[in-house]
XYZ file of C-alpha atoms in Angstrom:
671
model
C 22.017 -65.524 -31.119
C 23.008 -67.314 -34.844
C 25.627 -69.678 -33.684
C 29.034 -69.110 -34.604
C 29.391 -72.030 -37.590
C 31.312 -73.414 -40.252
C 29.905 -74.890 -43.060
C 30.265 -78.942 -43.052
C 30.830 -79.274 -47.050
C 33.982 -76.179 -45.817
C 35.238 -77.913 -42.880
C 35.052 -81.274 -44.028
C 37.308 -80.243 -47.248
C 39.650 -78.987 -44.307
C 39.501 -82.875 -43.020
C 40.694 -83.863 -46.426
C 43.308 -81.107 -46.998
C 44.882 -83.575 -43.563
C 44.863 -86.081 -46.450
C 46.705 -84.347 -48.835
C 50.212 -82.981 -46.038
C 50.234 -86.716 -44.933
C 50.854 -87.218 -48.498
C 53.444 -84.441 -49.031
C 55.557 -85.435 -45.314
C 58.781 -87.127 -46.403
C 58.471 -88.464 -43.125
C 55.787 -91.582 -44.035
C 57.131 -94.129 -46.595
C 57.152 -93.301 -50.046
C 53.952 -95.918 -50.507
C 52.587 -94.958 -47.705
C 52.636 -91.156 -49.323
C 50.973 -92.957 -52.789
C 47.990 -94.759 -50.534
C 47.468 -91.266 -49.303
C 46.928 -89.678 -52.514
C 44.373 -92.265 -53.583
C 42.495 -91.834 -50.405
C 42.352 -88.067 -51.050
C 40.881 -88.687 -54.547
C 38.243 -91.235 -52.999
C 37.120 -89.101 -50.221
C 36.801 -86.090 -52.925
C 34.435 -88.591 -55.482
C 32.632 -89.189 -53.391
C 32.016 -85.457 -51.769
C 31.178 -85.283 -55.511
C 28.482 -88.095 -55.763
C 26.868 -87.349 -52.456
C 26.851 -83.771 -50.853
C 27.745 -81.467 -54.119
C 24.559 -81.518 -56.018
C 22.674 -80.916 -53.176
C 23.427 -77.742 -53.252
C 24.023 -77.241 -56.605
C 20.266 -78.024 -56.899
C 19.326 -75.040 -55.347
C 20.186 -71.931 -56.940
C 20.671 -69.301 -54.595
C 23.354 -71.661 -52.899
C 24.738 -72.471 -56.658
C 25.556 -68.695 -56.848
C 26.734 -68.112 -53.605
C 29.507 -67.471 -52.492
C 29.910 -70.405 -50.792
C 29.738 -72.838 -53.128
C 32.363 -70.796 -55.327
C 34.372 -70.962 -52.119
C 33.989 -74.520 -51.824
C 34.952 -75.057 -55.509
C 37.709 -72.549 -55.594
C 39.383 -74.709 -52.823
C 38.279 -78.786 -54.441
C 40.554 -76.987 -57.297
C 43.827 -76.009 -55.221
C 43.927 -78.892 -53.497
C 43.689 -80.919 -57.264
C 46.004 -78.962 -57.940
C 48.142 -79.632 -54.969
C 47.428 -83.427 -55.726
C 48.811 -82.936 -59.043
C 52.153 -81.272 -58.244
C 52.836 -83.706 -55.454
C 52.103 -86.781 -57.258
C 54.724 -85.469 -60.370
C 57.150 -83.130 -58.350
C 57.879 -85.106 -55.605
C 56.448 -88.678 -55.837
C 57.380 -89.260 -59.457
C 61.237 -88.373 -58.561
C 61.534 -90.552 -55.484
C 60.427 -94.098 -57.441
C 63.424 -92.165 -59.634
C 65.612 -92.572 -56.913
C 64.722 -96.055 -56.342
C 64.658 -97.582 -59.549
C 61.110 -97.386 -60.469
C 60.379 -95.353 -63.242
C 56.746 -94.411 -64.388
C 56.072 -94.006 -68.072
C 53.898 -90.596 -67.897
C 53.907 -89.140 -71.950
C 57.595 -90.197 -72.191
C 58.497 -91.839 -75.002
C 58.432 -96.157 -74.510
C 61.510 -97.744 -74.522
C 61.477 -99.744 -77.877
C 62.553 -102.973 -74.981
C 59.031 -102.528 -73.648
C 57.158 -101.401 -77.019
C 56.391 -105.543 -78.313
C 55.201 -106.442 -74.509
C 52.801 -103.573 -74.015
C 51.418 -104.080 -77.407
C 50.737 -108.022 -76.726
C 49.584 -107.259 -73.932
C 47.145 -104.502 -75.325
C 46.123 -107.131 -77.815
C 45.595 -109.714 -75.523
C 44.043 -108.732 -72.645
C 43.051 -104.491 -73.118
C 41.088 -104.995 -76.671
C 38.528 -106.958 -75.559
C 37.273 -104.767 -73.509
C 37.732 -101.436 -75.406
C 34.241 -99.989 -76.330
C 34.173 -97.083 -79.266
C 31.348 -94.558 -79.359
C 31.834 -92.238 -82.765
C 30.483 -88.868 -82.261
C 28.224 -86.844 -84.761
C 28.469 -83.427 -84.608
C 24.993 -83.180 -87.280
C 21.902 -83.484 -85.225
C 21.388 -84.213 -80.979
C 22.461 -87.699 -79.685
C 21.672 -89.012 -76.374
C 25.493 -89.578 -75.599
C 26.546 -91.099 -72.107
C 28.960 -91.659 -70.242
C 28.542 -94.225 -67.019
C 29.662 -92.861 -63.370
C 32.736 -92.678 -62.740
C 33.949 -94.641 -65.658
C 37.403 -93.342 -67.021
C 37.372 -92.407 -71.095
C 39.779 -90.885 -73.564
C 37.876 -88.245 -76.041
C 39.690 -88.698 -79.313
C 39.768 -85.922 -82.557
C 40.337 -88.345 -85.466
C 40.665 -86.983 -89.507
C 39.460 -89.618 -91.902
C 40.925 -90.278 -94.984
C 38.966 -87.408 -96.806
C 40.968 -84.793 -94.582
C 37.679 -84.215 -92.365
C 37.476 -84.328 -88.298
C 35.341 -86.455 -86.304
C 35.753 -87.827 -82.600
C 35.042 -90.898 -80.376
C 35.535 -91.617 -77.076
C 36.056 -95.176 -75.646
C 36.658 -96.772 -72.400
C 39.577 -97.136 -70.203
C 38.472 -100.516 -68.364
C 40.219 -100.134 -65.088
C 37.001 -102.096 -63.686
C 38.021 -105.222 -65.854
C 41.672 -104.735 -65.611
C 44.356 -103.786 -63.263
C 45.530 -99.820 -63.875
C 48.432 -100.155 -63.116
C 50.743 -102.988 -64.527
C 54.423 -103.344 -63.782
C 56.807 -104.259 -66.880
C 59.811 -106.659 -67.449
C 62.954 -105.074 -65.688
C 65.561 -103.193 -68.198
C 68.935 -101.560 -67.265
C 68.215 -102.866 -62.936
C 65.167 -100.539 -63.003
C 61.897 -101.351 -62.889
C 59.248 -100.433 -65.073
C 55.339 -99.068 -63.882
C 52.567 -98.073 -66.585
C 48.969 -97.080 -66.452
C 46.225 -98.441 -68.424
C 45.454 -94.925 -69.622
C 49.297 -94.497 -71.142
C 48.981 -98.596 -72.883
C 45.861 -97.716 -74.348
C 47.331 -93.999 -75.232
C 50.178 -95.595 -77.068
C 47.830 -98.194 -78.509
C 45.546 -95.860 -80.535
C 46.236 -96.876 -83.754
C 45.843 -99.924 -83.434
C 41.835 -98.897 -82.450
C 41.856 -96.309 -85.404
C 43.546 -98.358 -88.284
C 42.203 -96.007 -90.729
C 42.213 -92.377 -88.764
C 44.700 -90.020 -88.564
C 45.136 -89.777 -84.498
C 44.869 -85.790 -84.031
C 44.355 -85.448 -80.285
C 43.384 -87.398 -77.117
C 42.247 -86.517 -73.560
C 41.118 -88.238 -70.882
C 37.176 -87.652 -69.202
C 35.884 -88.723 -66.309
C 32.661 -87.858 -64.411
C 30.812 -88.321 -61.479
C 26.851 -88.438 -60.831
C 25.103 -87.415 -58.024
C 24.367 -90.614 -55.976
C 22.357 -89.173 -53.147
C 19.121 -90.591 -52.919
C 15.707 -90.309 -50.979
C 12.885 -92.327 -50.838
C 9.780 -90.201 -50.807
C 7.595 -92.575 -48.893
C 9.773 -95.332 -47.028
C 6.159 -96.127 -45.449
C 4.199 -97.491 -48.043
C 5.109 -100.304 -50.752
C 8.333 -102.357 -51.199
C 11.251 -100.584 -49.074
C 13.351 -103.175 -50.540
C 12.308 -102.948 -54.725
C 12.373 -99.008 -53.835
C 16.270 -99.443 -52.757
C 16.777 -101.057 -55.762
C 14.997 -98.950 -57.964
C 17.365 -95.956 -56.359
C 20.675 -98.008 -57.076
C 19.733 -98.284 -60.957
C 18.464 -94.984 -60.817
C 21.714 -93.628 -59.347
C 23.723 -94.753 -62.505
C 21.664 -92.025 -64.408
C 21.976 -89.843 -62.077
C 22.375 -85.593 -63.224
C 26.341 -85.073 -63.646
C 27.677 -83.278 -60.337
C 31.264 -83.359 -62.431
C 33.051 -83.891 -65.148
C 36.957 -83.730 -64.658
C 38.992 -83.126 -68.114
C 42.433 -83.063 -69.105
C 43.869 -79.354 -67.973
C 45.765 -79.590 -71.336
C 42.112 -80.052 -73.083
C 41.746 -76.704 -75.737
C 38.450 -74.629 -75.376
C 37.370 -75.835 -78.599
C 37.526 -79.124 -76.975
C 35.853 -78.235 -73.641
C 33.519 -76.956 -75.631
C 32.552 -79.919 -78.156
C 32.661 -82.235 -74.881
C 29.877 -79.383 -73.160
C 28.140 -80.140 -76.618
C 28.003 -83.036 -76.619
C 27.635 -83.928 -73.649
C 24.802 -81.368 -72.793
C 26.698 -80.144 -69.477
C 26.265 -76.946 -67.482
C 29.409 -75.121 -67.436
C 28.966 -75.506 -63.126
C 29.471 -79.841 -63.664
C 32.942 -79.432 -65.902
C 36.376 -78.865 -63.743
C 39.819 -79.180 -65.015
C 41.611 -81.706 -63.507
C 44.970 -83.801 -64.431
C 46.055 -86.053 -66.969
C 44.751 -89.008 -65.182
C 41.763 -89.162 -63.331
C 40.576 -91.860 -60.512
C 43.668 -92.263 -58.870
C 42.279 -93.934 -55.925
C 43.607 -96.585 -58.493
C 46.127 -95.685 -56.682
C 45.750 -98.504 -53.573
C 47.321 -100.982 -55.980
C 49.758 -99.628 -57.304
C 52.304 -102.139 -57.661
C 55.829 -101.934 -55.605
C 58.246 -104.382 -57.185
C 60.684 -103.368 -54.274
C 58.344 -104.462 -51.521
C 58.263 -104.588 -48.458
C 60.961 -101.658 -48.796
C 59.561 -98.355 -49.215
C 56.232 -99.290 -47.058
C 55.146 -98.710 -43.920
C 56.985 -100.665 -40.571
C 54.423 -103.976 -40.718
C 52.986 -103.337 -36.739
C 50.603 -107.041 -36.611
C 47.921 -107.568 -34.663
C 48.359 -107.947 -31.425
C 47.382 -110.989 -28.934
C 44.431 -110.531 -26.210
C 46.475 -112.369 -23.255
C 43.155 -113.128 -21.279
C 41.853 -114.998 -24.468
C 44.983 -116.662 -25.913
C 44.887 -118.047 -22.731
C 41.965 -119.842 -22.904
C 39.977 -121.931 -25.234
C 36.449 -120.969 -24.595
C 35.445 -117.172 -24.704
C 32.231 -117.319 -23.270
C 34.740 -117.898 -20.080
C 36.804 -115.483 -20.338
C 34.071 -113.020 -20.787
C 31.905 -114.719 -17.693
C 35.397 -113.696 -15.503
C 34.910 -109.744 -16.555
C 34.336 -107.469 -19.219
C 36.867 -107.627 -21.956
C 37.912 -104.470 -23.987
C 39.733 -104.804 -27.509
C 41.030 -101.411 -29.218
C 41.372 -102.691 -33.178
C 43.670 -102.345 -35.816
C 46.172 -102.613 -33.113
C 45.166 -105.629 -31.407
C 43.905 -109.078 -33.381
C 39.516 -109.215 -35.078
C 40.063 -113.028 -35.020
C 38.271 -112.698 -31.261
C 35.399 -111.527 -32.977
C 35.099 -113.820 -35.317
C 35.457 -116.510 -32.271
C 32.548 -115.169 -30.801
C 30.374 -115.587 -33.404
C 32.260 -119.140 -34.482
C 31.872 -120.627 -31.415
C 28.693 -119.243 -30.487
C 27.780 -121.365 -33.469
C 29.056 -124.434 -32.813
C 28.449 -124.542 -29.047
C 25.482 -126.461 -28.480
C 24.212 -124.488 -25.369
C 23.874 -121.575 -27.183
C 20.542 -121.323 -28.252
C 19.857 -117.713 -29.741
C 21.939 -115.406 -31.620
C 21.269 -111.847 -32.825
C 22.928 -109.410 -34.500
C 22.846 -105.589 -36.466
C 24.718 -105.487 -39.620
C 25.606 -102.249 -41.149
C 28.100 -102.743 -43.348
C 29.674 -106.272 -43.780
C 32.645 -107.461 -46.191
C 32.000 -109.081 -49.376
C 33.464 -112.339 -48.327
C 32.313 -111.593 -44.732
C 33.077 -114.404 -42.596
C 30.710 -113.097 -39.726
C 27.752 -114.090 -41.724
C 29.047 -117.045 -42.754
C 29.299 -118.107 -38.807
C 25.926 -116.948 -38.562
C 24.739 -119.313 -41.441
C 26.556 -122.296 -39.946
C 24.883 -121.071 -35.929
C 21.584 -121.701 -37.818
C 22.348 -124.781 -40.133
C 23.416 -125.801 -36.511
C 19.905 -125.689 -35.006
C 20.661 -121.879 -33.448
C 17.758 -119.782 -33.940
C 19.623 -116.675 -35.663
C 18.175 -112.849 -35.996
C 20.025 -110.605 -37.847
C 18.939 -106.740 -38.789
C 20.173 -105.924 -42.068
C 20.472 -101.774 -42.743
C 19.928 -102.082 -46.863
C 20.272 -98.045 -46.391
C 23.442 -98.139 -46.249
C 24.920 -95.844 -48.461
C 26.893 -97.901 -51.493
C 26.577 -101.250 -49.204
C 23.017 -101.608 -49.963
C 23.864 -104.460 -53.072
C 26.584 -106.268 -50.481
C 23.757 -106.148 -47.566
C 21.120 -107.303 -49.904
C 23.255 -110.051 -51.179
C 23.681 -111.142 -47.369
C 20.198 -111.166 -46.452
C 19.634 -112.631 -49.241
C 21.834 -115.836 -48.221
C 21.447 -115.935 -44.484
C 17.583 -116.366 -45.230
C 18.111 -119.067 -47.290
C 19.833 -120.396 -44.642
C 17.118 -120.399 -42.083
C 17.915 -116.845 -40.478
C 14.945 -114.370 -39.419
C 15.419 -111.308 -41.462
C 14.948 -108.016 -40.164
C 15.663 -105.262 -42.907
C 15.508 -101.130 -42.989
C 12.789 -99.072 -40.869
C 11.177 -96.579 -42.565
C 12.557 -92.842 -41.872
C 15.427 -94.826 -39.914
C 18.967 -96.256 -40.014
C 20.259 -98.508 -37.863
C 23.463 -98.019 -37.123
C 24.158 -99.803 -34.052
C 27.110 -102.494 -33.629
C 25.079 -104.617 -31.459
C 25.360 -108.562 -31.188
C 23.981 -110.870 -28.500
C 24.191 -114.503 -27.895
C 21.558 -116.306 -25.496
C 23.015 -119.944 -23.710
C 20.741 -122.071 -21.761
C 23.092 -123.455 -18.896
C 20.758 -125.581 -17.380
C 17.499 -126.541 -17.061
C 16.805 -123.389 -14.550
C 19.659 -121.126 -16.103
C 20.077 -118.782 -19.211
C 22.767 -116.454 -19.996
C 23.228 -113.433 -22.047
C 27.201 -112.531 -23.684
C 27.256 -109.504 -25.533
C 29.387 -107.390 -27.901
C 29.777 -103.604 -27.999
C 31.375 -101.524 -31.028
C 32.146 -98.001 -32.064
C 32.924 -100.156 -35.371
C 30.895 -102.490 -38.181
C 30.924 -106.100 -38.424
C 33.775 -105.834 -41.056
C 36.600 -108.191 -40.702
C 38.715 -105.992 -43.729
C 37.969 -102.329 -42.719
C 38.650 -103.555 -38.914
C 42.200 -104.156 -40.307
C 42.529 -100.021 -40.964
C 40.197 -98.432 -38.662
C 40.875 -97.696 -35.090
C 37.595 -98.960 -33.018
C 36.879 -100.397 -29.492
C 34.795 -103.299 -29.322
C 33.066 -104.775 -25.326
C 32.531 -108.165 -24.553
C 30.255 -108.275 -21.422
C 27.845 -110.331 -20.029
C 26.836 -108.236 -17.266
C 22.787 -107.918 -16.939
C 22.500 -103.739 -17.228
C 23.752 -104.498 -21.012
C 22.369 -107.621 -21.870
C 19.040 -106.414 -20.783
C 19.545 -103.185 -22.929
C 20.478 -104.800 -25.153
C 17.514 -107.063 -26.057
C 15.512 -104.241 -25.564
C 16.801 -103.106 -28.703
C 16.498 -106.293 -30.730
C 12.832 -105.892 -29.225
C 12.218 -102.705 -30.481
C 14.249 -103.652 -34.023
C 10.952 -106.333 -34.068
C 7.942 -104.579 -33.352
C 9.062 -100.651 -34.410
C 7.436 -99.855 -30.984
C 9.093 -97.806 -28.334
C 7.915 -99.734 -25.073
C 10.855 -100.111 -23.049
C 13.105 -97.618 -21.301
C 16.626 -98.051 -21.337
C 18.819 -98.165 -17.879
C 22.263 -98.415 -19.066
C 22.914 -98.006 -22.730
C 22.575 -94.610 -24.775
C 20.227 -95.297 -27.604
C 19.575 -92.847 -30.520
C 15.518 -92.766 -31.017
C 15.310 -93.348 -27.141
C 17.672 -91.413 -25.037
C 21.207 -91.003 -26.446
C 20.800 -86.719 -27.123
C 18.866 -85.850 -24.218
C 21.560 -87.956 -22.163
C 24.619 -85.987 -23.748
C 22.889 -82.617 -23.410
C 22.167 -83.654 -19.673
C 25.763 -84.564 -19.335
C 26.375 -81.101 -20.291
C 24.715 -79.565 -18.152
C 25.844 -81.667 -15.338
C 29.707 -80.348 -16.160
C 28.326 -76.837 -15.888
C 26.591 -77.342 -12.670
C 29.512 -78.976 -11.492
C 32.068 -76.005 -12.680
C 29.824 -73.663 -10.964
C 29.719 -75.141 -7.636
C 33.351 -75.594 -8.107
C 33.335 -79.116 -8.215
C 35.728 -81.001 -10.866
C 34.382 -80.489 -14.432
C 35.421 -81.024 -18.145
C 34.525 -82.800 -21.171
C 35.979 -84.857 -24.020
C 34.532 -86.331 -27.276
C 36.030 -88.635 -29.798
C 33.688 -88.413 -33.252
C 34.338 -88.775 -36.944
C 31.952 -85.664 -37.262
C 29.840 -82.908 -34.934
C 27.461 -80.389 -36.941
C 24.257 -81.379 -34.336
C 23.109 -77.945 -33.339
C 21.406 -78.309 -29.540
C 25.369 -80.036 -28.879
C 26.985 -77.340 -30.308
C 25.121 -74.684 -28.815
C 25.352 -76.988 -25.824
C 28.852 -77.148 -25.828
C 29.268 -73.175 -26.242
C 26.760 -72.883 -22.939
C 29.059 -75.114 -21.272
C 32.127 -73.138 -22.602
C 30.921 -70.123 -21.827
C 30.493 -70.948 -18.253
C 33.534 -71.624 -17.824
C 34.283 -75.658 -18.612
C 36.703 -77.002 -20.174
C 36.288 -78.838 -23.320
C 38.727 -80.835 -25.753
C 37.293 -82.417 -28.971
C 39.435 -84.985 -30.998
C 37.244 -84.810 -34.693
C 38.515 -86.063 -37.512
C 36.140 -85.464 -40.099
C 33.013 -82.723 -40.233
C 33.717 -80.245 -37.244
C 31.120 -77.170 -38.028
C 31.578 -76.076 -34.551
C 34.037 -73.033 -34.146
C 36.587 -73.100 -31.324
C 38.780 -70.108 -29.592
C 36.328 -67.467 -30.283
C 35.959 -64.911 -27.525
C 32.748 -65.443 -25.243
C 31.949 -67.838 -27.089
C 34.036 -70.788 -27.345
C 37.609 -69.858 -25.956
C 37.273 -72.764 -23.081
C 37.579 -75.795 -26.435
C 40.083 -76.774 -28.022
C 39.439 -79.133 -31.395
C 41.708 -81.613 -32.589
C 41.938 -83.702 -35.752
C 44.432 -86.561 -36.280
C 45.494 -88.047 -39.529
C 47.748 -91.135 -39.126
C 47.892 -94.624 -41.096
C 44.615 -95.895 -39.495
C 41.609 -94.239 -39.550
C 40.365 -92.872 -36.181
C 37.110 -94.166 -36.258
C 36.219 -94.299 -32.520
C 33.679 -92.532 -30.551
C 34.324 -91.801 -27.199
C 32.221 -89.578 -24.281
C 33.954 -88.535 -21.110
C 32.455 -86.069 -18.939
C 34.599 -85.579 -15.373
C 31.390 -85.802 -13.390
C 32.764 -84.300 -10.291
C 35.452 -86.651 -10.026
C 33.485 -89.693 -10.787
C 34.401 -90.028 -14.052
C 31.703 -91.459 -17.094
C 32.973 -92.684 -19.868
C 30.976 -94.052 -23.114
C 31.641 -95.845 -26.017
C 29.206 -95.439 -29.437
C 28.401 -96.147 -32.655
C 27.171 -92.389 -32.792
C 28.992 -89.258 -33.711
C 27.320 -85.764 -33.057
C 26.241 -85.382 -36.498
C 22.123 -84.790 -36.960
C 22.311 -87.566 -39.194
C 23.323 -89.682 -36.017
C 21.496 -87.930 -33.221
C 18.121 -87.766 -35.071
C 17.252 -90.046 -37.652
C 18.919 -93.175 -36.792
C 19.220 -96.102 -34.247
C 22.644 -95.860 -32.459
C 23.998 -97.511 -29.531
C 26.837 -95.606 -26.317
C 27.536 -98.093 -23.873
C 29.618 -97.100 -20.458
C 32.911 -98.525 -19.486
C 32.770 -98.572 -15.360
C 35.244 -101.059 -14.885
C 37.839 -98.839 -13.860
C 40.685 -100.591 -15.336
C 39.222 -100.450 -18.550
C 38.665 -96.943 -17.802
C 42.532 -96.436 -17.328
C 42.991 -97.807 -21.406
C 40.569 -95.349 -22.278
C 41.903 -92.770 -20.865
C 46.089 -93.889 -21.360
C 44.933 -94.195 -25.364
C 43.272 -90.404 -25.504
C 46.137 -89.439 -22.929
C 48.628 -90.701 -26.374
C 46.419 -88.734 -28.713
C 46.723 -85.536 -27.013
C 50.222 -86.191 -26.635
C 50.907 -86.576 -30.376
C 52.609 -83.645 -32.205
C 53.397 -85.435 -35.473
C 49.821 -85.998 -36.914
C 47.527 -84.234 -34.685
C 46.082 -80.969 -35.860
C 44.794 -78.077 -33.857
C 41.797 -76.306 -35.752
C 41.519 -72.770 -35.551
C 39.004 -70.289 -35.014
C 38.447 -70.555 -38.993
C 38.161 -74.244 -38.698
C 41.576 -74.763 -40.749
C 44.324 -77.333 -40.029
C 47.607 -76.013 -38.099
C 49.759 -78.576 -38.201
C 53.385 -77.533 -35.509
C 55.415 -80.839 -35.480
C 58.339 -80.814 -33.022
C 61.200 -82.519 -34.656
C 63.290 -82.706 -31.715
C 60.737 -85.014 -29.598
C 58.216 -85.844 -31.812
C 55.394 -88.246 -30.458
C 53.187 -90.322 -32.606
C 50.192 -91.761 -30.938
C 49.097 -94.642 -33.055
C 52.803 -95.996 -32.777
C 52.886 -95.356 -28.911
C 49.107 -96.750 -28.189
C 50.950 -100.430 -30.547
C 53.809 -100.420 -28.628
C 51.649 -99.841 -24.838
C 49.905 -102.630 -25.811
C 52.654 -104.729 -26.731
C 54.810 -104.048 -23.364
C 51.304 -105.275 -21.664
C 51.598 -108.047 -23.404
C 54.897 -109.147 -22.401
C 54.416 -108.215 -18.857
């Protein structure tokens, strides 16, 4: 029997609808809502760069009702976002004496300021391409670059066109102008250029000007990863995707049909690649939208909290010696992860450091700590995943820098991505004793994203963890699966098999009248074998709760299939990024934290690590966090049997999980 599933593309779009809902939610701070518009735009941009062209390449899919439904959903979402910006955000900014210039006449007070800025800063970045209608030329739009298509009339009365760059990659997209009559004024780079077109085209009459933008296919595959130089192949692909096939050409919805057809002919687009948008594109620049009233109009500040045990000791290793330590980001400071590497770098007892890096910040403090460790005589080994999409260049840069410092670099493996987040520090206690310390996490070694991604990290010196982690590093070094994992779940070794075994165990426990139940918190789930097993468990009567932020192709609440499955989605200030696997196990609860979602790519094409939480106090912490999330009646949505979101906020007794978690940790620290 065919599984009842929703497509991953539609499921992802329903997730992105949650972002729109947050932008429209008047209970959120105004600048928080602006941030959600930026997130929506960034998400959709990546959707077109990665997912859409996969579908569009196949003629049968391209003409299917499924593909049409995707494009229709996107069009509806884009219209809603435009309405929120125009009809809600702009008026509320006005109510707070912040005026955004968008098409209205610019006050004389600001004209001189704008022209001076244009002549001194903007004009030097403007690139102009005149389009000649006769003949075919290879006119090309750069991926993600903003442009204006301008129609002109020369001195002879002849019409022609030019397209010009909007240099948002070089200059701030939004500029705060001088205050006027007790009001603040903000203008976009787009509006600045539009108002100064007469300074660009001094000999022509400007007939019209419309914004355009393009997304190109950035989803690449390396045909043969096992032969040749993999780094060189990846670098070639990075260059290739700058010239990838068009996936979405966005044009101003007000653009006349003849101008749309002119663009189609000039850039040789297909009709399916063209989509109407707003007057402005790339709204992800709203991340840097200026707030002249800061900190007003922004969400309440929640500074990262201390971890009491670490704060009461000068040595992070002494604290780990006493008991396992669990951190919850971004509620608690990422400082302790940095401290772990920094202290390892200077401690003369430390002999080795090993770590996997998937995504790190561009100014990585962790990479710098590893470089210091190598210069201090430590043996440092770093596995760098250079196939991490959109982070390839940054990862290659840091790999080169670390290699210069004497660090042993292990690069990507053929046909696999290494997504595990693990580190191992070896310390020589005395002539006869060596001790190992480990850090395992659900999120990347990235201090920047740790400020907004909700994740968990475990510090431990227990041998059951460190022994298996050493096996993982040995595999990364030799590429040979010679060891078996005793404690950890490792994708590529035992993870998928163990997950299915745990689900089978819950089925049997339920049939034996023992306590049973499954809780999975994930970023996504589409792995068909796992879904099939969850459906089987539901049919057997096992109660299953899923908290899935993003893609969920599983459909809950279908009679005879998934009526015992509940699926929730939480979208709030912080990005829910942690992966938690929970199994009731006849009262002897199993809890694993993991780097892996229940996605086909994670379980079948990556090296991932899941780690058990055995300490009862730490289990209570995880369960309390899950309880807060399940009690949330403000930002939690339930996913229905069609895969869509249902949000019914409780205005009488509102509960918001992220704020509750923060206050809970804060109160624990005060005890």
